[in-house]
Amino acid sequence: MTVLAIETSCDETGVAVVRNGTVLSSLISSQIRTHAEYGGVVPELATREHLRNLPSLTRLALESANVRPADIELIAATRGPGLPGALLVGLKFAQGFAYALGLPFLGINHHEAHLYSAWVRGNPARAEFEVFRPNVSLIVSGGHTLLVHVRALLDHCVLGETVDDAAGECFDKTARLIGLSYPGGPQLERMAKGGNPSAYHFPRPMLEDDTNDFSFSGLKTAVAYFLRDHPDVLDDPEKRRDLCASVQAAIVDVLASKTVRAAKRLRVDTVTVSGGVACNSSLRHALTMGCQQAGLTLRVADSVFCTDNAAMVGLLAELKAAHGTPPTDLDAEIEPGWSLGDGDKVECGG
Amino acid sequence: MKILALEFSSRIRGVAAVEIGPGAQPAAVATVSDVGSRGTRAFQLITTVLKNAAWERENVDAIAVGLGPGSYHGIRVAIAIAQGWSMGKQVRLIGVSSAEALAAMLALKGQKEPFTVVIDAQRGEFYRADYTVESGVAREVGALRLAKAADIQECLKSGRNLFGPDLSGRLPGIREAFPAATTVGYLAARLPLETPGASLEPIYLRETSFVKAPPPRFA
């Protein structure tokens, strides 16, 4: 089956063509430069950029996959969660394409697509669903922090999520407090290199809490108070590195510890990680160590599939179609607040 | 040429099938509209129009889109559908001002006196464009621009004819009129050039004014 997939949930325009589990093309047009001067994603500008980018990016994705529109058998697009305007243009573009060719259309949950991006490997990249193992999956990005029990392909339940800021949001906001440029997370990671992660102690919110939920807004506040009381830290390059390393350690510690703990409790043998923050090398290292000690296999999504991309949307759509998921109505609307597992936390137990 | 016209810039979302033959005037073959808000049953409307016009979707040669000004949500729904359609099937895309489409409709309906089209621009402002009617055709004499509420009030006091969507409750004296997909199709039929998909965007008249972040302290 040949699938054309569109992803526009935030500030990356993504278009991909996948066929029988293999990614034929996956293109991303980043809007980082557009949003940099505002210090964060401006939803209205993101929407305008998606509208400008979609036609040319789709043409390029089809050309680089050597696929004609007439070869496409299924159209998929992210339906939510995400920024309403951004989701809208991607969804309607995909629906328009599907209608013109009389093709089935599938609206995909962005988080559900992330659950499977760690299973995409190789060159050309392909979904290794044949080696799928039940797992605990950490989805961690600028907008989301979720811990999910993936019991089988297309069968999952949410174990926990952030009750306030996402981990990536905490990276970005503390980076801004420190005076780093946008996007703050990667800048903070860069500055943390060579710093002492134990130099300053910041709280590990909800680390000892029995639930699988996260909270990062208190950590951000702790950094703000620390800088109020120790403004000189920013003037010293070494102390600045120590500060960045200490903040990063606090975030990473919570994410890695709670993920490994959930996997052990549920007696799964595999942990997967995806989302923009999964590109953070300190988090990858902490999870690698934690999983090794616990005898767990760790699968981290390749960096190109960590961040928002359409390939994961297309691969999930193909998987769903193969499992008999009926097409989504063409007049289906966006679902900006689409939760991955409404009400499944109780059932999940974890 | 068979033109499918989408006009979603106001609360009344309309789709029309407009046909033009060599040397002939464009004519609406079918038209349908719906009251929309956040949701737009666009494909139901399109399917109904195609069925009523006895067209197959493969018969569509061009898609005309009302670019507003008006509801960004509705306009973007129409643009994105048109872009996606043209990517799947090679059809021409033609963007048309919804204000001009409204003016053309008023002239077609027999408006003879000069008039002004007024559309809500939010934040206490309005879009306005001024027209005269010559030989049954609306001619723009005042380009589409942003106007303060006081300007519109003054216009009303002067006795000028004002028309626009969903404004009569807020500004009594403005006569209710909605841009129609049919006239979007008529205007598109007269335009010689297509609009590249990437250039198809809502009419933006207001400068963006988002708050910029202070420069970073450390590069």
mmCIF file with all atom_site columns, N, CA and C in Angstrom, chain B residues 154-176:
data_model
loop_
_atom_site.group_PDB
_atom_site.id
_atom_site.type_symbol
_atom_site.label_atom_id
_atom_site.label_alt_id
_atom_site.label_comp_id
_atom_site.label_asym_id
_atom_site.label_entity_id
_atom_site.label_seq_id
_atom_site.pdbx_PDB_ins_code
_atom_site.Cartn_x
_atom_site.Cartn_y
_atom_site.Cartn_z
_atom_site.occupancy
_atom_site.B_iso_or_equiv
_atom_site.pdbx_formal_charge
_atom_site.auth_seq_id
_atom_site.auth_comp_id
_atom_site.auth_asym_id
_atom_site.auth_atom_id
_atom_site.pdbx_PDB_model_num
ATOM 1  N N  . GLU B 1 154 ? -19.729 57.308 10.052 1.00 0.00 ? 154 GLU B N  1
ATOM 2  C CA . GLU B 1 154 ? -19.804 58.542 9.266  1.00 0.00 ? 154 GLU B CA 1
ATOM 3  C C  . GLU B 1 154 ? -20.349 58.250 7.866  1.00 0.00 ? 154 GLU B C  1
ATOM 4  N N  . CYS B 1 155 ? -19.913 57.154 7.340  1.00 0.00 ? 155 CYS B N  1
ATOM 5  C CA . CYS B 1 155 ? -20.360 56.715 6.023  1.00 0.00 ? 155 CYS B CA 1
ATOM 6  C C  . CYS B 1 155 ? -21.885 56.481 6.029  1.00 0.00 ? 155 CYS B C  1
ATOM 7  N N  . LEU B 1 156 ? -22.323 55.859 7.114  1.00 0.00 ? 156 LEU B N  1
ATOM 8  C CA . LEU B 1 156 ? -23.761 55.580 7.256  1.00 0.00 ? 156 LEU B CA 1
ATOM 9  C C  . LEU B 1 156 ? -24.555 56.885 7.357  1.00 0.00 ? 156 LEU B C  1
ATOM 10 N N  . LYS B 1 157 ? -24.021 57.832 8.150  1.00 0.00 ? 157 LYS B N  1
ATOM 11 C CA . LYS B 1 157 ? -24.707 59.114 8.341  1.00 0.00 ? 157 LYS B CA 1
ATOM 12 C C  . LYS B 1 157 ? -24.827 59.881 7.033  1.00 0.00 ? 157 LYS B C  1
ATOM 13 N N  . SER B 1 158 ? -23.840 59.692 6.143  1.00 0.00 ? 158 SER B N  1
ATOM 14 C CA . SER B 1 158 ? -23.850 60.419 4.867  1.00 0.00 ? 158 SER B CA 1
ATOM 15 C C  . SER B 1 158 ? -24.910 59.880 3.908  1.00 0.00 ? 158 SER B C  1
ATOM 16 N N  . GLY B 1 159 ? -25.532 58.773 4.286  1.00 0.00 ? 159 GLY B N  1
ATOM 17 C CA . GLY B 1 159 ? -26.598 58.211 3.454  1.00 0.00 ? 159 GLY B CA 1
ATOM 18 C C  . GLY B 1 159 ? -26.108 57.234 2.405  1.00 0.00 ? 159 GLY B C  1
ATOM 19 N N  . ARG B 1 160 ? -24.799 56.896 2.442  1.00 0.00 ? 160 ARG B N  1
ATOM 20 C CA . ARG B 1 160 ? -24.248 55.957 1.461  1.00 0.00 ? 160 ARG B CA 1
ATOM 21 C C  . ARG B 1 160 ? -24.807 54.556 1.707  1.00 0.00 ? 160 ARG B C  1
ATOM 22 N N  . ASN B 1 161 ? -24.905 53.768 0.658  1.00 0.00 ? 161 ASN B N  1
ATOM 23 C CA . ASN B 1 161 ? -25.391 52.383 0.777  1.00 0.00 ? 161 ASN B CA 1
ATOM 24 C C  . ASN B 1 161 ? -24.251 51.486 1.266  1.00 0.00 ? 161 ASN B C  1
ATOM 25 N N  . LEU B 1 162 ? -24.478 50.840 2.392  1.00 0.00 ? 162 LEU B N  1
ATOM 26 C CA . LEU B 1 162 ? -23.466 49.937 2.943  1.00 0.00 ? 162 LEU B CA 1
ATOM 27 C C  . LEU B 1 162 ? -24.018 48.523 3.017  1.00 0.00 ? 162 LEU B C  1
ATOM 28 N N  . PHE B 1 163 ? -23.216 47.578 2.568  1.00 0.00 ? 163 PHE B N  1
ATOM 29 C CA . PHE B 1 163 ? -23.612 46.168 2.597  1.00 0.00 ? 163 PHE B CA 1
ATOM 30 C C  . PHE B 1 163 ? -22.501 45.330 3.232  1.00 0.00 ? 163 PHE B C  1
ATOM 31 N N  . GLY B 1 164 ? -22.887 44.304 3.950  1.00 0.00 ? 164 GLY B N  1
ATOM 32 C CA . GLY B 1 164 ? -21.867 43.413 4.509  1.00 0.00 ? 164 GLY B CA 1
ATOM 33 C C  . GLY B 1 164 ? -22.484 42.278 5.284  1.00 0.00 ? 164 GLY B C  1
ATOM 34 N N  . PRO B 1 165 ? -21.663 41.248 5.562  1.00 0.00 ? 165 PRO B N  1
ATOM 35 C CA . PRO B 1 165 ? -22.189 40.080 6.281  1.00 0.00 ? 165 PRO B CA 1
ATOM 36 C C  . PRO B 1 165 ? -22.200 40.265 7.798  1.00 0.00 ? 165 PRO B C  1
ATOM 37 N N  . ASP B 1 166 ? -23.319 39.926 8.413  1.00 0.00 ? 166 ASP B N  1
ATOM 38 C CA . ASP B 1 166 ? -23.420 39.849 9.877  1.00 0.00 ? 166 ASP B CA 1
ATOM 39 C C  . ASP B 1 166 ? -23.071 41.145 10.601 1.00 0.00 ? 166 ASP B C  1
ATOM 40 N N  . LEU B 1 167 ? -23.438 42.289 10.040 1.00 0.00 ? 167 LEU B N  1
ATOM 41 C CA . LEU B 1 167 ? -23.114 43.549 10.699 1.00 0.00 ? 167 LEU B CA 1
ATOM 42 C C  . LEU B 1 167 ? -24.343 44.373 11.048 1.00 0.00 ? 167 LEU B C  1
ATOM 43 N N  . SER B 1 168 ? -25.499 44.007 10.513 1.00 0.00 ? 168 SER B N  1
ATOM 44 C CA . SER B 1 168 ? -26.687 44.853 10.695 1.00 0.00 ? 168 SER B CA 1
ATOM 45 C C  . SER B 1 168 ? -27.072 44.975 12.164 1.00 0.00 ? 168 SER B C  1
ATOM 46 N N  . GLY B 1 169 ? -26.776 43.934 12.975 1.00 0.00 ? 169 GLY B N  1
ATOM 47 C CA . GLY B 1 169 ? -27.101 44.006 14.403 1.00 0.00 ? 169 GLY B CA 1
ATOM 48 C C  . GLY B 1 169 ? -26.228 45.000 15.128 1.00 0.00 ? 169 GLY B C  1
ATOM 49 N N  . ARG B 1 170 ? -24.974 45.062 14.755 1.00 0.00 ? 170 ARG B N  1
ATOM 50 C CA . ARG B 1 170 ? -24.015 45.942 15.435 1.00 0.00 ? 170 ARG B CA 1
ATOM 51 C C  . ARG B 1 170 ? -24.036 47.345 14.877 1.00 0.00 ? 170 ARG B C  1
ATOM 52 N N  . LEU B 1 171 ? -24.233 47.452 13.594 1.00 0.00 ? 171 LEU B N  1
ATOM 53 C CA . LEU B 1 171 ? -24.230 48.767 12.950 1.00 0.00 ? 171 LEU B CA 1
ATOM 54 C C  . LEU B 1 171 ? -25.512 48.899 12.119 1.00 0.00 ? 171 LEU B C  1
ATOM 55 N N  . PRO B 1 172 ? -26.615 49.280 12.802 1.00 0.00 ? 172 PRO B N  1
ATOM 56 C CA . PRO B 1 172 ? -27.886 49.390 12.065 1.00 0.00 ? 172 PRO B CA 1
ATOM 57 C C  . PRO B 1 172 ? -27.729 50.348 10.878 1.00 0.00 ? 172 PRO B C  1
ATOM 58 N N  . GLY B 1 173 ? -28.268 49.936 9.788  1.00 0.00 ? 173 GLY B N  1
ATOM 59 C CA . GLY B 1 173 ? -28.119 50.743 8.577  1.00 0.00 ? 173 GLY B CA 1
ATOM 60 C C  . GLY B 1 173 ? -27.312 49.996 7.540  1.00 0.00 ? 173 GLY B C  1
ATOM 61 N N  . ILE B 1 174 ? -26.453 49.090 8.006  1.00 0.00 ? 174 ILE B N  1
ATOM 62 C CA . ILE B 1 174 ? -25.735 48.245 7.048  1.00 0.00 ? 174 ILE B CA 1
ATOM 63 C C  . ILE B 1 174 ? -26.667 47.126 6.624  1.00 0.00 ? 174 ILE B C  1
ATOM 64 N N  . ARG B 1 175 ? -26.804 46.954 5.336  1.00 0.00 ? 175 ARG B N  1
ATOM 65 C CA . ARG B 1 175 ? -27.723 45.917 4.852  1.00 0.00 ? 175 ARG B CA 1
ATOM 66 C C  . ARG B 1 175 ? -26.993 44.571 4.738  1.00 0.00 ? 175 ARG B C  1
ATOM 67 N N  . GLU B 1 176 ? -27.702 43.551 5.208  1.00 0.00 ? 176 GLU B N  1
ATOM 68 C CA . GLU B 1 176 ? -27.111 42.198 5.244  1.00 0.00 ? 176 GLU B CA 1
ATOM 69 C C  . GLU B 1 176 ? -26.876 41.669 3.831  1.00 0.00 ? 176 GLU B C  1
#
